[in-house]
Amino acid sequence: MPSTPASPAPAARAGGLISRTGLAYYPVALVARLPFAMMVIGVLTLVVTARESVELGGLTSAMVGLGVACVGPLIGAAADRFGQRPTLLIAGAANSVLLGLLAWLAFGDAPIWLVFAAAFLSGATVPQISPMSRSRLVTIIQGELPLARRSRTMSTALAYESAADEVIFVFGPVIVGVLATAWGAWAPVAGAAVLTVLFVTAFALHRTSAPAKSSEERAATLAPAAELGRPALLVTVLGILSVGLFFGSMLTALTAFMQDRGAAEQAGIVYGVMGVGSAIFAIGVAILPPRFTLRARWPVFALLIVSGAVLLQTADDLPRMLLSLALMGIGIGPLLVTLYSFGAHRSPEGRSATVMSMLGSALMVGQSAAAAITGAVAEQAGTRAALLLPLGAALLALLSGIANVALTPAAERLALRTGPIPLD
């Protein structure tokens, strides 16, 4: 029998979201997602140093992304079925061991296919902290807050989550660089393993973790898996994938741009111009008027990224590069908030962790694949050719937003006008 809380009825409880999660939840959830952001760049640095091959490094990091793509949504599905706590504890333990194994294999005499296998399994066992955190907050807001406060709180919570992801994806590469410079190429991967043990475990054991449901509860509240294949949800996944492609291609092309100027190690700092602006504007989404609907926001924010990516093609010096990054940052953060809001709105009943894991996996797959492809393009065709790839990713985000307009039915359009996330 599942445990039932002894607290008063949710609707009667006073306080807001923080009173239900506790303040400590947010720093724990923030640091727990850091290994996820460190992994692609950390594995790339590890293999390039150990095997002295940029090509092998790119392929190995792509194997991490492939592992996330194949198994990440299944981890989300396991959390929906068995509860987040056991799922995260098992995944976190396995991931820490596999990261250590990967570092050992990379610096040893193991054949490269074994390194690829370890990288794939490392990606396959990545604890899905961002999706799980979003799922927890969405569940608390929908189930415990008064109806009148849900819409605004939902928008604020998802804006915070996207801003947290932005901060992590900006500082993750910086931390990798600092650790690799200070202690060697093995240090970022080892650091990710240690952070996983400490903070993923703390996140898994936090009181907000939803308990496992009985088979009767699952039968009553779990929508059929076929509903995950609805076109409106799949186009949302495509939108998130395009953002991942943008992140991976932009960071790699920027690294090549800075390398041409003899300052490759400063790429992370320059990249932060986009990340900081993106985080600020992501938080600002919470104050946008409801009449500026999600359906309209997607193509508008994507168009801002396209505009910045077009300006990027003229960047022959650092000031022009900084200007284009700042313009793209205005759109990328709010677009992420919009896409995750669509994901929350379109999640089939009982499958919110699965949907959020699908979105998180698509983000990392896009990032790792684009990093590998952009690196090869920069090496073979030069930096100018590599800078075209972020523009391609931005155009894909815009086209998927236009497709979403057609895929949003009239009833959903009306619901989306009542607030960022309709909950009634």
Coordinates of C-alpha atoms in Angstrom, one line a residue:
M1 CA 0.0 0.0 0.0
P2 CA 1.4 3.4 -0.8
S3 CA 1.9 5.8 2.0
T4 CA -0.5 8.7 2.4
P5 CA 0.5 12.1 3.8
A6 CA -0.9 13.0 7.2
S7 CA -0.9 16.7 6.3
P8 CA -4.1 18.7 5.7
A9 CA -5.8 18.7 2.4
P10 CA -3.5 20.3 -0.2
A11 CA -5.9 23.1 -1.2
A12 CA -6.2 24.2 2.5
R13 CA -2.5 24.4 3.1
A14 CA -1.0 27.9 3.4
G15 CA 2.2 29.1 1.7
G16 CA 3.6 28.9 -1.7
L17 CA 5.8 26.5 -3.7
I18 CA 9.0 27.1 -1.6
S19 CA 7.1 26.3 1.6
R20 CA 6.4 22.9 0.1
T21 CA 9.8 22.2 -1.3
G22 CA 12.0 23.9 1.3
L23 CA 14.8 26.3 0.4
A24 CA 17.5 23.6 0.5
Y25 CA 15.8 21.9 -2.5
Y26 CA 17.0 24.4 -5.0
P27 CA 20.8 24.4 -4.5
V28 CA 20.7 20.6 -4.2
A29 CA 18.8 20.3 -7.5
L30 CA 21.1 22.9 -9.1
V31 CA 24.4 21.2 -8.3
A32 CA 22.9 17.7 -8.9
R33 CA 22.4 18.6 -12.6
L34 CA 26.0 19.8 -13.1
P35 CA 27.5 16.4 -14.0
F36 CA 25.0 16.2 -16.9
A37 CA 26.4 19.5 -18.3
M38 CA 30.0 18.5 -17.7
M39 CA 29.8 15.1 -19.3
V40 CA 29.9 15.8 -23.1
I41 CA 32.7 18.4 -22.8
G42 CA 34.5 16.4 -20.1
V43 CA 34.5 13.2 -22.2
L44 CA 35.6 15.1 -25.2
T45 CA 38.6 16.6 -23.2
L46 CA 39.4 13.2 -21.7
V47 CA 39.6 11.3 -25.0
V48 CA 41.3 14.0 -27.0
T49 CA 44.1 14.1 -24.3
A50 CA 44.3 10.4 -23.7
R51 CA 44.1 9.3 -27.4
E52 CA 45.5 12.5 -29.0
S53 CA 42.7 12.6 -31.5
V54 CA 40.0 15.3 -31.9
E55 CA 38.0 12.9 -34.1
L56 CA 37.9 10.1 -31.6
G57 CA 37.0 12.7 -28.9
G58 CA 34.1 13.9 -30.9
L59 CA 32.9 10.4 -31.6
T60 CA 33.2 9.4 -28.0
S61 CA 31.2 12.4 -26.8
A62 CA 28.6 11.6 -29.5
M63 CA 28.3 8.1 -28.0
V64 CA 27.4 9.7 -24.6
G65 CA 24.6 11.6 -26.4
L66 CA 23.4 8.4 -28.1
G67 CA 23.3 6.6 -24.7
V68 CA 21.1 9.5 -23.3
A69 CA 18.8 9.3 -26.4
C70 CA 18.3 5.6 -26.2
V71 CA 17.8 5.2 -22.4
G72 CA 17.1 8.6 -20.9
P73 CA 13.3 8.5 -21.6
L74 CA 13.2 5.0 -20.2
I75 CA 14.7 6.3 -16.9
G76 CA 11.9 8.9 -16.9
A77 CA 9.3 6.1 -17.5
A78 CA 10.8 4.1 -14.7
A79 CA 10.5 7.1 -12.4
D80 CA 6.8 7.4 -13.3
R81 CA 6.2 3.7 -12.6
F82 CA 8.5 3.0 -9.7
G83 CA 9.1 6.4 -8.1
Q84 CA 12.0 8.8 -8.5
R85 CA 13.9 7.7 -5.4
P86 CA 14.9 4.2 -6.4
T87 CA 15.3 5.1 -10.1
L88 CA 17.8 7.9 -9.3
L89 CA 19.7 6.0 -6.7
I90 CA 20.3 3.1 -9.1
A91 CA 21.1 5.3 -12.1
G92 CA 23.4 7.6 -10.0
A93 CA 25.4 4.6 -8.6
A94 CA 25.8 3.0 -12.0
N95 CA 26.8 6.3 -13.6
S96 CA 29.5 7.1 -11.1
V97 CA 31.1 3.6 -11.6
L98 CA 30.9 3.9 -15.4
L99 CA 32.5 7.3 -15.5
G100 CA 35.4 6.0 -13.5
L101 CA 35.7 3.0 -15.8
L102 CA 35.6 5.3 -18.9
A103 CA 38.6 7.4 -17.5
W104 CA 40.5 4.2 -16.8
L105 CA 39.8 2.8 -20.3
A106 CA 40.7 6.0 -22.1
F107 CA 44.1 6.3 -20.5
G108 CA 44.8 2.5 -20.8
D109 CA 45.4 0.3 -23.7
A110 CA 41.8 -0.7 -24.2
P111 CA 40.5 -0.8 -27.8
I112 CA 38.6 2.2 -28.9
W113 CA 35.3 0.3 -29.3
L114 CA 35.5 -0.5 -25.5
V115 CA 35.9 3.2 -24.8
F116 CA 32.9 3.9 -27.0
A117 CA 30.9 1.3 -25.1
A118 CA 31.7 2.8 -21.8
A119 CA 30.8 6.2 -23.1
F120 CA 27.4 4.9 -24.4
L121 CA 26.7 3.3 -21.0
S122 CA 27.7 6.5 -19.2
G123 CA 25.2 8.4 -21.2
A124 CA 22.6 5.7 -20.7
T125 CA 22.8 5.9 -16.9
V126 CA 22.8 9.7 -16.6
P127 CA 20.4 10.6 -13.8
Q128 CA 17.8 12.8 -15.4
I129 CA 17.8 15.6 -12.7
S130 CA 16.4 18.5 -14.8
P131 CA 13.4 16.5 -16.0
M132 CA 12.8 15.0 -12.5
S133 CA 13.0 18.4 -10.9
R134 CA 10.5 19.9 -13.4
S135 CA 8.2 16.9 -12.9
R136 CA 8.3 17.4 -9.1
L137 CA 7.5 21.1 -9.2
V138 CA 4.8 20.6 -11.8
T139 CA 3.2 17.8 -9.6
I140 CA 3.3 20.0 -6.5
I141 CA 1.9 23.0 -8.3
Q142 CA -0.9 21.1 -9.9
G143 CA -1.8 19.1 -6.8
E144 CA -1.2 21.4 -3.9
L145 CA -1.5 25.1 -4.8
P146 CA -4.9 26.9 -5.1
L147 CA -6.2 27.0 -8.6
A148 CA -5.9 30.8 -8.9
R149 CA -2.2 30.7 -8.2
R150 CA -1.2 27.8 -10.3
S151 CA -0.7 29.5 -13.7
R152 CA 1.6 32.2 -12.5
T153 CA 3.5 29.9 -10.2
M154 CA 3.9 27.3 -13.0
S155 CA 5.4 29.9 -15.3
T156 CA 7.8 31.2 -12.6
A157 CA 8.9 27.7 -11.7
L158 CA 9.6 26.6 -15.3
A159 CA 11.4 29.9 -15.9
Y160 CA 13.6 29.2 -12.9
E161 CA 14.3 25.7 -14.1
S162 CA 15.3 26.9 -17.6
A163 CA 17.5 29.6 -16.0
A164 CA 19.1 27.0 -13.8
D165 CA 19.8 24.9 -16.9
E166 CA 21.3 27.9 -18.7
V167 CA 23.6 28.6 -15.7
I168 CA 24.7 24.9 -15.6
F169 CA 25.3 24.7 -19.4
V170 CA 27.3 27.9 -19.3
F171 CA 29.4 27.1 -16.2
G172 CA 29.7 23.3 -16.9
P173 CA 32.3 23.8 -19.7
V174 CA 34.1 26.4 -17.6
I175 CA 34.4 24.0 -14.7
V176 CA 35.6 21.3 -17.0
G177 CA 38.4 23.6 -18.2
V178 CA 39.4 24.6 -14.7
L179 CA 39.6 21.0 -13.5
A180 CA 41.4 19.8 -16.6
T181 CA 44.0 22.6 -16.3
A182 CA 44.5 22.2 -12.6
W183 CA 44.6 18.4 -12.3
G184 CA 44.6 16.8 -15.8
A185 CA 42.0 15.6 -18.3
W186 CA 40.7 12.9 -16.0
A187 CA 39.6 15.4 -13.4
P188 CA 36.4 16.6 -15.0
V189 CA 35.1 13.1 -15.4
A190 CA 36.1 12.1 -11.9
G191 CA 34.6 15.3 -10.6
A192 CA 31.3 14.5 -12.3
A193 CA 31.3 11.1 -10.7
V194 CA 31.8 12.5 -7.2
L195 CA 29.1 15.2 -7.7
T196 CA 26.8 12.4 -8.9
V197 CA 27.4 10.4 -5.7
L198 CA 26.9 13.3 -3.4
F199 CA 24.2 15.5 -4.9
V200 CA 22.2 13.1 -7.0
T201 CA 21.8 10.9 -3.9
A202 CA 20.7 14.0 -1.9
F203 CA 18.2 14.9 -4.6
A204 CA 16.9 11.4 -4.7
L205 CA 16.4 11.3 -0.9
H206 CA 14.7 14.7 -0.7
R207 CA 11.2 14.7 0.7
T208 CA 9.8 16.1 -2.6
S209 CA 10.5 12.7 -4.3
A210 CA 7.2 11.2 -5.3
P211 CA 6.6 7.7 -3.9
A212 CA 6.1 4.7 -6.1
K213 CA 2.5 3.9 -7.0
S214 CA 0.7 0.7 -6.6
S215 CA -0.3 -1.3 -9.7
E216 CA -3.9 -0.2 -9.1
E217 CA -2.9 3.5 -9.0
R218 CA -0.8 3.2 -12.1
A219 CA -3.6 1.5 -14.0
A220 CA -5.9 4.4 -13.0
T221 CA -3.5 7.3 -13.6
L222 CA -1.0 6.2 -16.2
A223 CA -2.0 7.1 -19.8
P224 CA -1.2 4.7 -22.6
A225 CA 2.4 4.9 -23.9
A226 CA 1.0 5.5 -27.4
E227 CA 0.0 9.0 -26.3
L228 CA 3.7 9.9 -26.2
G229 CA 3.7 9.7 -30.0
R230 CA 1.1 12.5 -30.5
P231 CA 2.4 15.0 -33.2
A232 CA 1.9 18.0 -30.9
L233 CA 4.2 16.4 -28.4
L234 CA 6.7 15.2 -30.9
V235 CA 7.1 18.7 -32.5
T236 CA 7.9 20.0 -29.0
V237 CA 10.6 17.4 -28.7
L238 CA 11.9 18.6 -32.2
G239 CA 11.9 22.1 -30.8
I240 CA 14.1 21.1 -27.8
L241 CA 16.3 19.1 -30.1
S242 CA 16.9 22.2 -32.2
V243 CA 17.9 24.1 -29.1
G244 CA 20.4 21.3 -28.2
L245 CA 21.8 21.5 -31.8
F246 CA 22.2 25.2 -31.4
F247 CA 24.0 24.9 -28.0
G248 CA 26.5 22.3 -29.3
S249 CA 27.2 24.0 -32.6
M250 CA 27.5 27.5 -31.1
L251 CA 29.9 26.5 -28.4
T252 CA 32.1 24.5 -30.8
A253 CA 32.1 27.1 -33.5
L254 CA 32.9 29.8 -30.9
T255 CA 35.8 27.7 -29.7
A256 CA 37.1 27.5 -33.2
F257 CA 36.6 31.3 -33.6
M258 CA 38.6 32.0 -30.4
Q259 CA 41.2 29.4 -31.4
D260 CA 41.8 31.4 -34.6
R261 CA 42.6 34.3 -32.4
G262 CA 44.9 32.4 -30.1
A263 CA 42.5 32.4 -27.1
A264 CA 40.6 29.1 -27.3
E265 CA 40.6 28.9 -23.5
Q266 CA 38.5 32.0 -23.3
A267 CA 35.7 30.5 -25.3
G268 CA 33.7 29.6 -22.2
I269 CA 33.9 33.2 -20.9
V270 CA 32.8 34.7 -24.2
Y271 CA 30.0 32.1 -24.4
G272 CA 28.8 33.3 -21.0
V273 CA 27.6 36.6 -22.6
M274 CA 24.8 34.6 -24.3
G275 CA 24.2 32.4 -21.2
V276 CA 23.8 35.2 -18.7
G277 CA 21.5 37.2 -20.9
S278 CA 19.5 34.0 -21.7
A279 CA 19.1 33.2 -18.0
I280 CA 17.9 36.8 -17.2
F281 CA 15.3 36.8 -20.0
A282 CA 14.2 33.2 -19.1
I283 CA 13.3 34.5 -15.6
G284 CA 11.6 37.5 -17.2
V285 CA 9.1 35.2 -19.0
A286 CA 7.1 35.0 -15.8
I287 CA 6.0 38.7 -16.2
L288 CA 4.8 38.4 -19.9
P289 CA 1.1 38.9 -20.3
P290 CA -1.1 35.8 -20.8
R291 CA -2.4 37.3 -24.1
F292 CA 1.1 36.7 -25.5
T293 CA 0.4 33.0 -25.8
L294 CA 2.8 30.1 -25.8
R295 CA 1.8 29.4 -29.4
A296 CA 2.9 32.9 -30.4
R297 CA 6.0 33.0 -28.2
W298 CA 7.7 30.0 -29.9
P299 CA 8.2 31.5 -33.4
V300 CA 8.8 35.0 -32.0
F301 CA 11.7 33.9 -29.7
A302 CA 13.0 31.6 -32.4
L303 CA 13.1 34.5 -34.8
L304 CA 15.2 36.4 -32.4
I305 CA 17.7 33.6 -32.4
V306 CA 17.7 33.5 -36.2
S307 CA 18.4 37.2 -36.3
G308 CA 21.4 36.8 -34.0
A309 CA 22.6 33.8 -36.0
V310 CA 22.4 35.9 -39.2
L311 CA 24.5 38.6 -37.6
L312 CA 26.9 35.9 -36.5
Q313 CA 27.8 35.3 -40.1
T314 CA 29.3 38.8 -40.3
A315 CA 31.3 38.4 -37.1
D316 CA 34.9 39.0 -38.1
D317 CA 35.9 40.5 -34.7
L318 CA 35.1 40.0 -31.0
P319 CA 32.7 42.9 -30.6
R320 CA 30.5 41.7 -33.4
M321 CA 30.6 38.2 -32.0
L322 CA 29.6 39.5 -28.5
L323 CA 26.7 41.5 -30.1
S324 CA 25.4 38.4 -31.9
L325 CA 25.7 36.3 -28.8
A326 CA 23.8 38.9 -26.8
L327 CA 21.0 39.0 -29.3
M328 CA 20.7 35.2 -29.5
G329 CA 20.6 35.1 -25.6
I330 CA 17.4 37.3 -25.6
G331 CA 15.6 34.5 -27.5
I332 CA 17.1 31.2 -26.3
G333 CA 16.2 31.4 -22.7
P334 CA 12.5 32.3 -23.2
L335 CA 12.3 29.7 -26.0
L336 CA 13.4 27.0 -23.6
V337 CA 10.8 28.1 -21.0
T338 CA 8.2 28.0 -23.7
L339 CA 9.1 24.6 -24.9
Y340 CA 9.2 23.1 -21.4
S341 CA 5.8 24.7 -20.8
F342 CA 4.4 23.0 -23.8
G343 CA 5.9 19.8 -22.6
A344 CA 4.2 20.1 -19.2
H345 CA 0.9 21.1 -20.9
R346 CA 1.0 18.2 -23.3
S347 CA 2.2 15.4 -21.0
P348 CA -0.2 12.5 -20.9
E349 CA -1.5 11.7 -17.4
G350 CA 1.0 10.1 -15.2
R351 CA 3.9 10.5 -17.6
S352 CA 5.3 13.9 -16.8
A353 CA 8.7 12.5 -15.8
T354 CA 8.8 10.5 -19.1
V355 CA 8.0 13.6 -21.2
M356 CA 10.5 15.8 -19.3
S357 CA 13.1 13.1 -19.8
M358 CA 12.3 13.0 -23.5
L359 CA 12.9 16.7 -23.7
G360 CA 16.1 16.6 -21.6
S361 CA 17.4 13.8 -23.6
A362 CA 16.7 15.6 -26.9
L363 CA 18.6 18.6 -25.6
M364 CA 21.7 16.6 -24.7
V365 CA 21.5 14.5 -27.9
G366 CA 21.4 17.7 -30.0
Q367 CA 24.3 19.2 -28.1
S368 CA 26.6 16.2 -28.3
A369 CA 25.8 15.5 -32.0
A370 CA 26.2 19.1 -33.0
A371 CA 29.5 19.4 -31.1
A372 CA 30.9 16.4 -32.9
I373 CA 29.7 17.5 -36.4
T374 CA 30.7 21.2 -35.9
G375 CA 34.2 20.1 -34.7
A376 CA 34.7 18.1 -37.8
V377 CA 33.4 20.9 -40.0
A378 CA 35.7 23.4 -38.4
E379 CA 38.6 21.2 -38.8
Q380 CA 37.9 20.3 -42.4
A381 CA 36.3 23.5 -43.8
G382 CA 37.2 26.2 -41.4
T383 CA 35.5 28.4 -38.8
R384 CA 33.4 30.3 -41.2
A385 CA 31.7 27.1 -42.4
A386 CA 31.2 26.0 -38.7
L387 CA 29.4 29.3 -37.9
L388 CA 26.7 28.4 -40.4
L389 CA 25.6 25.4 -38.3
P390 CA 24.1 27.5 -35.4
L391 CA 22.1 29.4 -38.1
G392 CA 20.8 26.0 -39.4
A393 CA 19.8 25.0 -35.8
A394 CA 18.0 28.3 -35.3
L395 CA 16.1 27.9 -38.6
L396 CA 15.0 24.5 -37.4
A397 CA 13.7 26.0 -34.2
L398 CA 11.7 28.5 -36.2
L399 CA 10.3 26.0 -38.6
S400 CA 9.2 23.7 -35.8
G401 CA 7.5 26.7 -34.1
I402 CA 5.6 27.4 -37.3
A403 CA 4.6 23.7 -37.5
N404 CA 3.4 23.9 -33.9
V405 CA 1.1 26.7 -34.8
A406 CA -0.7 24.4 -37.2
L407 CA -0.6 21.5 -34.7
T408 CA -2.2 23.5 -31.8
P409 CA -5.9 22.7 -31.9
A410 CA -8.5 25.5 -31.4
A411 CA -9.4 24.2 -27.9
E412 CA -5.8 24.2 -26.8
R413 CA -5.2 27.7 -28.3
L414 CA -8.1 29.0 -26.1
A415 CA -6.6 27.2 -23.0
L416 CA -3.2 28.6 -23.7
R417 CA -4.6 32.2 -23.6
T418 CA -5.7 31.8 -20.0
G419 CA -2.1 31.6 -18.8
P420 CA 1.3 30.0 -19.5
I421 CA 0.1 26.5 -18.4
P422 CA -3.6 25.7 -18.3
L423 CA -4.4 23.6 -15.2
D424 CA -8.2 23.6 -14.9

